[in-house]
């Protein structure tokens, strides 16, 4: 005879759980996710939230890590709703912060899918559009950028892949031709030519490193390449789904690309900082 892994009572021969316990368990998870998501827009619900969660969890056999996961999912849904219009108001940020502080879930678990990071990023973009210089990212250790006076580091992307456009030249259409003898010891070659030079552009991976975004420059620091680009020297930004492209204002400048895995945030961040 086996015991139900949810309620702990006898489940019957070769059974691991009761069907009713499983149904109640799944219903409880959905209920808690809904409670948390709704609490983000209702201050009254936030005040009674933990009492509701504990009551539902008790009747649904939710405890420990499983309960932590459900609460983290509820917070993620709340963030999705708040950022559905790609904007984060101060009221929404305050509500999400209060909700985060209410839930007994570790930071790493709450940010397992980037929910907390998305809130910070959205708040940074709002600050910039209001003409404020954001200082929201917590940076551990020393960054390898020699910042100038009166500039502020706003965000650091890690494990960024840096690409450059390279020009490759090759000769095509060449021929050795052929020779025929005119007289003894004298030969004449015809049809020999080297062909023509053809140039092709290709984007190649150059390095991987840190990308720092400040109020004045874009910095890159990798093993092989280290440089900074002043916003005033940039002609255009090219948004990608997973990064951004930059074209500098120089006759010989080649397009440069940075893959950050968050193209929407990267583009809006640098494009708006360049306007400050």
Short mmCIF file of C-alpha atoms in Angstrom, two decimals:
data_model
loop_
_atom_site.label_atom_id
_atom_site.label_comp_id
_atom_site.label_asym_id
_atom_site.label_seq_id
_atom_site.Cartn_x
_atom_site.Cartn_y
_atom_site.Cartn_z
CA UNK A 1 0.00 0.00 0.00
CA UNK A 2 1.32 3.46 -0.88
CA UNK A 3 0.70 6.84 0.76
CA UNK A 4 -0.52 9.87 -1.14
CA UNK A 5 2.45 12.19 -1.64
CA UNK A 6 0.14 15.18 -1.25
CA UNK A 7 -2.08 14.50 1.75
CA UNK A 8 0.01 11.71 3.29
CA UNK A 9 -2.89 9.29 3.73
CA UNK A 10 -3.15 5.85 2.18
CA UNK A 11 -3.59 6.10 -1.60
CA UNK A 12 -4.23 2.45 -2.35
CA UNK A 13 -2.31 -0.32 -4.04
CA UNK A 14 0.43 0.96 -6.40
CA UNK A 15 -0.94 4.52 -6.23
CA UNK A 16 1.10 7.62 -5.37
CA UNK A 17 -1.68 10.14 -4.89
CA UNK A 18 -5.44 10.66 -4.80
CA UNK A 19 -7.10 12.12 -7.86
CA UNK A 20 -9.00 14.57 -5.67
CA UNK A 21 -5.78 15.67 -3.94
CA UNK A 22 -4.12 16.30 -7.31
CA UNK A 23 -7.14 18.27 -8.53
CA UNK A 24 -7.15 20.36 -5.37
CA UNK A 25 -3.38 20.83 -5.59
CA UNK A 26 -3.53 22.18 -9.16
CA UNK A 27 -6.52 24.39 -8.35
CA UNK A 28 -4.63 25.84 -5.38
CA UNK A 29 -1.62 26.72 -7.55
CA UNK A 30 -3.82 28.57 -10.03
CA UNK A 31 -5.62 30.35 -7.19
CA UNK A 32 -2.40 31.59 -5.56
CA UNK A 33 -1.00 32.84 -8.88
CA UNK A 34 -4.24 34.75 -9.45
CA UNK A 35 -4.24 36.17 -5.91
CA UNK A 36 -0.70 37.51 -6.30
CA UNK A 37 -1.26 38.94 -9.78
CA UNK A 38 -4.46 40.71 -8.66
CA UNK A 39 -2.78 42.08 -5.53
CA UNK A 40 -0.39 44.10 -7.70
CA UNK A 41 -3.28 46.37 -8.69
CA UNK A 42 -5.25 46.24 -5.44
CA UNK A 43 -3.69 47.63 -2.28
CA UNK A 44 -6.42 46.10 -0.11
CA UNK A 45 -5.64 42.64 -1.47
CA UNK A 46 -1.93 43.15 -0.76
CA UNK A 47 -2.67 43.78 2.91
CA UNK A 48 -4.46 40.43 3.24
CA UNK A 49 -2.42 38.56 0.66
CA UNK A 50 -0.32 36.28 2.86
CA UNK A 51 -3.37 35.21 4.87
CA UNK A 52 -5.10 34.20 1.63
CA UNK A 53 -2.00 32.41 0.35
CA UNK A 54 -1.45 30.45 3.57
CA UNK A 55 -5.09 29.36 3.72
CA UNK A 56 -5.10 28.25 0.06
CA UNK A 57 -1.72 26.53 0.37
CA UNK A 58 -2.86 24.58 3.44
CA UNK A 59 -5.96 23.22 1.70
CA UNK A 60 -4.05 22.47 -1.51
CA UNK A 61 -1.10 20.62 0.03
CA UNK A 62 1.34 23.30 -1.15
CA UNK A 63 4.45 23.73 0.94
CA UNK A 64 8.21 24.32 0.78
CA UNK A 65 9.84 24.72 -2.62
CA UNK A 66 6.61 24.02 -4.47
CA UNK A 67 4.91 26.95 -2.74
CA UNK A 68 7.92 29.17 -3.41
CA UNK A 69 7.73 28.34 -7.12
CA UNK A 70 4.03 29.16 -7.28
CA UNK A 71 4.53 32.52 -5.56
CA UNK A 72 7.38 33.36 -7.94
CA UNK A 73 5.10 32.52 -10.87
CA UNK A 74 2.42 34.81 -9.46
CA UNK A 75 4.89 37.68 -9.27
CA UNK A 76 6.00 37.03 -12.86
CA UNK A 77 2.39 37.27 -14.02
CA UNK A 78 2.01 40.56 -12.13
CA UNK A 79 5.08 41.95 -13.88
CA UNK A 80 3.80 40.78 -17.28
CA UNK A 81 0.54 42.63 -16.71
CA UNK A 82 2.26 45.82 -15.58
CA UNK A 83 4.60 45.83 -18.59
CA UNK A 84 2.02 44.78 -21.15
CA UNK A 85 2.16 48.32 -22.62
CA UNK A 86 6.00 48.40 -22.35
CA UNK A 87 5.72 51.21 -19.80
CA UNK A 88 6.17 51.17 -16.03
CA UNK A 89 4.53 53.98 -14.09
CA UNK A 90 5.75 55.04 -10.65
CA UNK A 91 2.52 53.66 -9.18
CA UNK A 92 3.09 50.27 -10.83
CA UNK A 93 6.72 50.19 -9.67
CA UNK A 94 5.68 50.95 -6.08
CA UNK A 95 3.01 48.25 -6.14
CA UNK A 96 5.41 45.63 -7.53
CA UNK A 97 8.06 46.57 -4.97
CA UNK A 98 5.55 46.19 -2.12
CA UNK A 99 4.43 42.86 -3.57
CA UNK A 100 8.02 41.60 -3.80
CA UNK A 101 8.67 42.57 -0.17
CA UNK A 102 5.50 40.81 0.98
CA UNK A 103 6.28 37.46 -0.60
CA UNK A 104 8.71 35.23 1.36
CA UNK A 105 10.64 34.28 -1.78
CA UNK A 106 14.41 34.66 -2.25
CA UNK A 107 15.61 37.25 -4.79
CA UNK A 108 17.18 34.66 -7.09
CA UNK A 109 13.99 32.61 -7.15
CA UNK A 110 11.89 35.72 -7.83
CA UNK A 111 14.20 36.70 -10.69
CA UNK A 112 14.62 33.18 -12.11
CA UNK A 113 13.08 34.28 -15.42
CA UNK A 114 14.19 37.92 -15.20
CA UNK A 115 11.00 39.41 -13.70
CA UNK A 116 12.80 41.67 -11.20
CA UNK A 117 15.40 42.63 -13.79
CA UNK A 118 12.64 43.67 -16.19
CA UNK A 119 11.16 45.95 -13.53
CA UNK A 120 14.54 47.63 -12.96
CA UNK A 121 15.14 48.04 -16.70
CA UNK A 122 11.71 49.58 -17.25
CA UNK A 123 12.22 51.98 -14.34
CA UNK A 124 15.58 53.03 -15.81
CA UNK A 125 14.00 53.83 -19.17
CA UNK A 126 11.28 55.85 -17.45
CA UNK A 127 13.87 57.84 -15.52
CA UNK A 128 15.78 58.66 -18.69
CA UNK A 129 12.69 59.81 -20.58
CA UNK A 130 12.00 62.16 -17.65
CA UNK A 131 15.49 63.61 -17.95
CA UNK A 132 16.78 61.85 -14.83
CA UNK A 133 20.08 59.97 -14.55
CA UNK A 134 19.26 56.51 -13.20
CA UNK A 135 21.51 54.71 -10.74
CA UNK A 136 19.56 51.54 -10.15
CA UNK A 137 21.83 48.65 -11.17
CA UNK A 138 23.80 47.09 -8.35
CA UNK A 139 27.33 46.39 -9.64
CA UNK A 140 29.57 44.06 -7.66
CA UNK A 141 33.32 44.59 -7.95
CA UNK A 142 35.27 46.97 -10.16
CA UNK A 143 34.29 47.50 -13.79
CA UNK A 144 37.14 47.76 -16.34
CA UNK A 145 36.08 51.14 -17.71
CA UNK A 146 38.00 54.38 -17.26
CA UNK A 147 35.02 56.64 -16.82
CA UNK A 148 35.41 60.34 -17.47
CA UNK A 149 34.44 62.98 -14.97
CA UNK A 150 30.77 63.93 -14.90
CA UNK A 151 29.63 60.69 -16.57
CA UNK A 152 27.57 58.03 -14.83
CA UNK A 153 27.51 54.31 -15.48
CA UNK A 154 23.88 53.31 -16.05
CA UNK A 155 24.01 49.64 -17.06
CA UNK A 156 26.51 46.83 -17.65
CA UNK A 157 25.70 43.92 -19.95
CA UNK A 158 27.69 40.73 -19.39
CA UNK A 159 28.81 38.10 -21.89
CA UNK A 160 28.19 40.44 -24.83
CA UNK A 161 29.31 39.19 -28.24
CA UNK A 162 30.98 41.89 -30.30
CA UNK A 163 30.92 41.76 -34.12
CA UNK A 164 32.57 43.86 -36.80
CA UNK A 165 31.97 44.08 -40.51
CA UNK A 166 35.05 42.98 -42.45
CA UNK A 167 35.81 43.35 -46.16
CA UNK A 168 37.17 40.26 -47.90
CA UNK A 169 38.88 40.62 -51.29
CA UNK A 170 39.42 37.81 -53.78
CA UNK A 171 40.23 37.41 -57.48
CA UNK A 172 37.77 35.61 -59.72
CA UNK A 173 37.79 34.65 -63.40
CA UNK A 174 41.55 34.08 -63.70
CA UNK A 175 43.06 31.89 -66.41
CA UNK A 176 46.51 30.49 -67.13
CA UNK A 177 45.98 30.66 -70.90
CA UNK A 178 48.05 28.40 -73.19
CA UNK A 179 51.36 28.54 -75.12
CA UNK A 180 52.37 27.45 -78.62
CA UNK A 181 55.82 27.24 -80.20
CA UNK A 182 56.70 29.82 -82.82
CA UNK A 183 60.12 28.38 -83.63
CA UNK A 184 62.75 26.41 -81.82
CA UNK A 185 63.15 27.87 -78.28
CA UNK A 186 60.54 30.60 -78.87
CA UNK A 187 57.02 30.30 -77.42
CA UNK A 188 54.02 32.63 -77.41
CA UNK A 189 51.40 32.65 -74.59
CA UNK A 190 47.80 33.74 -75.26
CA UNK A 191 44.69 34.06 -73.10
CA UNK A 192 46.45 34.53 -69.75
CA UNK A 193 44.86 37.03 -67.33
CA UNK A 194 44.58 37.41 -63.55
CA UNK A 195 40.85 38.05 -63.39
CA UNK A 196 39.17 40.83 -61.43
CA UNK A 197 39.12 41.80 -57.78
CA UNK A 198 35.83 41.24 -55.95
CA UNK A 199 35.07 42.62 -52.47
CA UNK A 200 32.48 41.08 -50.16
CA UNK A 201 31.41 42.28 -46.73
CA UNK A 202 30.88 39.82 -43.90
CA UNK A 203 30.15 40.18 -40.21
CA UNK A 204 32.62 38.34 -37.98
CA UNK A 205 32.76 37.69 -34.26
CA UNK A 206 35.69 39.58 -32.76
CA UNK A 207 35.41 39.25 -28.99
CA UNK A 208 33.13 38.62 -26.01
CA UNK A 209 33.11 40.84 -22.94
CA UNK A 210 31.36 43.56 -20.94
CA UNK A 211 29.32 46.34 -22.52
CA UNK A 212 29.00 49.41 -20.34
CA UNK A 213 26.45 52.11 -21.09
CA UNK A 214 27.00 55.52 -19.52
CA UNK A 215 25.53 58.98 -19.89
CA UNK A 216 28.22 59.85 -22.48
CA UNK A 217 29.70 56.69 -24.00
CA UNK A 218 29.32 53.05 -24.90
CA UNK A 219 32.24 51.03 -23.47
CA UNK A 220 33.35 47.56 -24.48
CA UNK A 221 35.93 45.47 -22.62
CA UNK A 222 36.91 42.03 -23.86
CA UNK A 223 40.09 39.97 -24.01
CA UNK A 224 41.13 41.24 -27.45
CA UNK A 225 39.25 44.53 -27.81
CA UNK A 226 38.73 47.49 -25.49
CA UNK A 227 37.25 50.78 -26.64
CA UNK A 228 34.62 53.42 -26.05
CA UNK A 229 32.35 55.28 -28.45
CA UNK A 230 31.06 58.77 -27.76
CA UNK A 231 27.38 59.24 -28.52
CA UNK A 232 28.29 62.34 -30.55
CA UNK A 233 30.31 60.10 -32.89
CA UNK A 234 27.42 57.77 -33.65
CA UNK A 235 25.41 58.38 -36.82
CA UNK A 236 22.75 55.73 -36.25
CA UNK A 237 21.61 52.87 -34.04
CA UNK A 238 20.25 49.68 -35.58
CA UNK A 239 17.83 47.73 -33.35
CA UNK A 240 18.00 43.93 -33.38
CA UNK A 241 15.88 41.44 -31.48
CA UNK A 242 18.93 40.33 -29.47
CA UNK A 243 21.20 43.40 -29.57
CA UNK A 244 22.10 46.62 -31.31
CA UNK A 245 24.15 47.83 -34.26
CA UNK A 246 26.17 51.06 -34.30
CA UNK A 247 27.42 53.12 -37.22
CA UNK A 248 30.08 55.67 -36.30
CA UNK A 249 30.58 59.02 -38.03
CA UNK A 250 33.81 58.31 -39.90
CA UNK A 251 34.50 57.64 -43.56
CA UNK A 252 36.35 54.40 -42.84
CA UNK A 253 34.13 53.25 -39.96
CA UNK A 254 32.57 49.83 -40.35
CA UNK A 255 29.28 48.78 -38.72
CA UNK A 256 29.68 47.34 -35.21
CA UNK A 257 27.21 45.03 -33.47
CA UNK A 258 26.71 44.03 -29.85
CA UNK A 259 24.55 41.02 -28.92
CA UNK A 260 23.13 41.51 -25.42
CA UNK A 261 20.15 39.09 -25.56
CA UNK A 262 17.79 42.05 -24.93
CA UNK A 263 17.64 44.17 -28.05
CA UNK A 264 14.54 46.15 -27.04
CA UNK A 265 16.07 47.39 -23.80
CA UNK A 266 19.53 47.96 -25.30
CA UNK A 267 18.23 50.08 -28.18
CA UNK A 268 15.92 52.19 -26.01
CA UNK A 269 18.63 52.64 -23.40
CA UNK A 270 21.38 53.96 -25.68
CA UNK A 271 19.05 55.87 -28.01
CA UNK A 272 17.53 57.78 -25.11
CA UNK A 273 20.82 58.35 -23.27
CA UNK A 274 22.27 59.81 -26.47
CA UNK A 275 19.55 62.46 -26.34
CA UNK A 276 20.25 63.57 -22.75
#
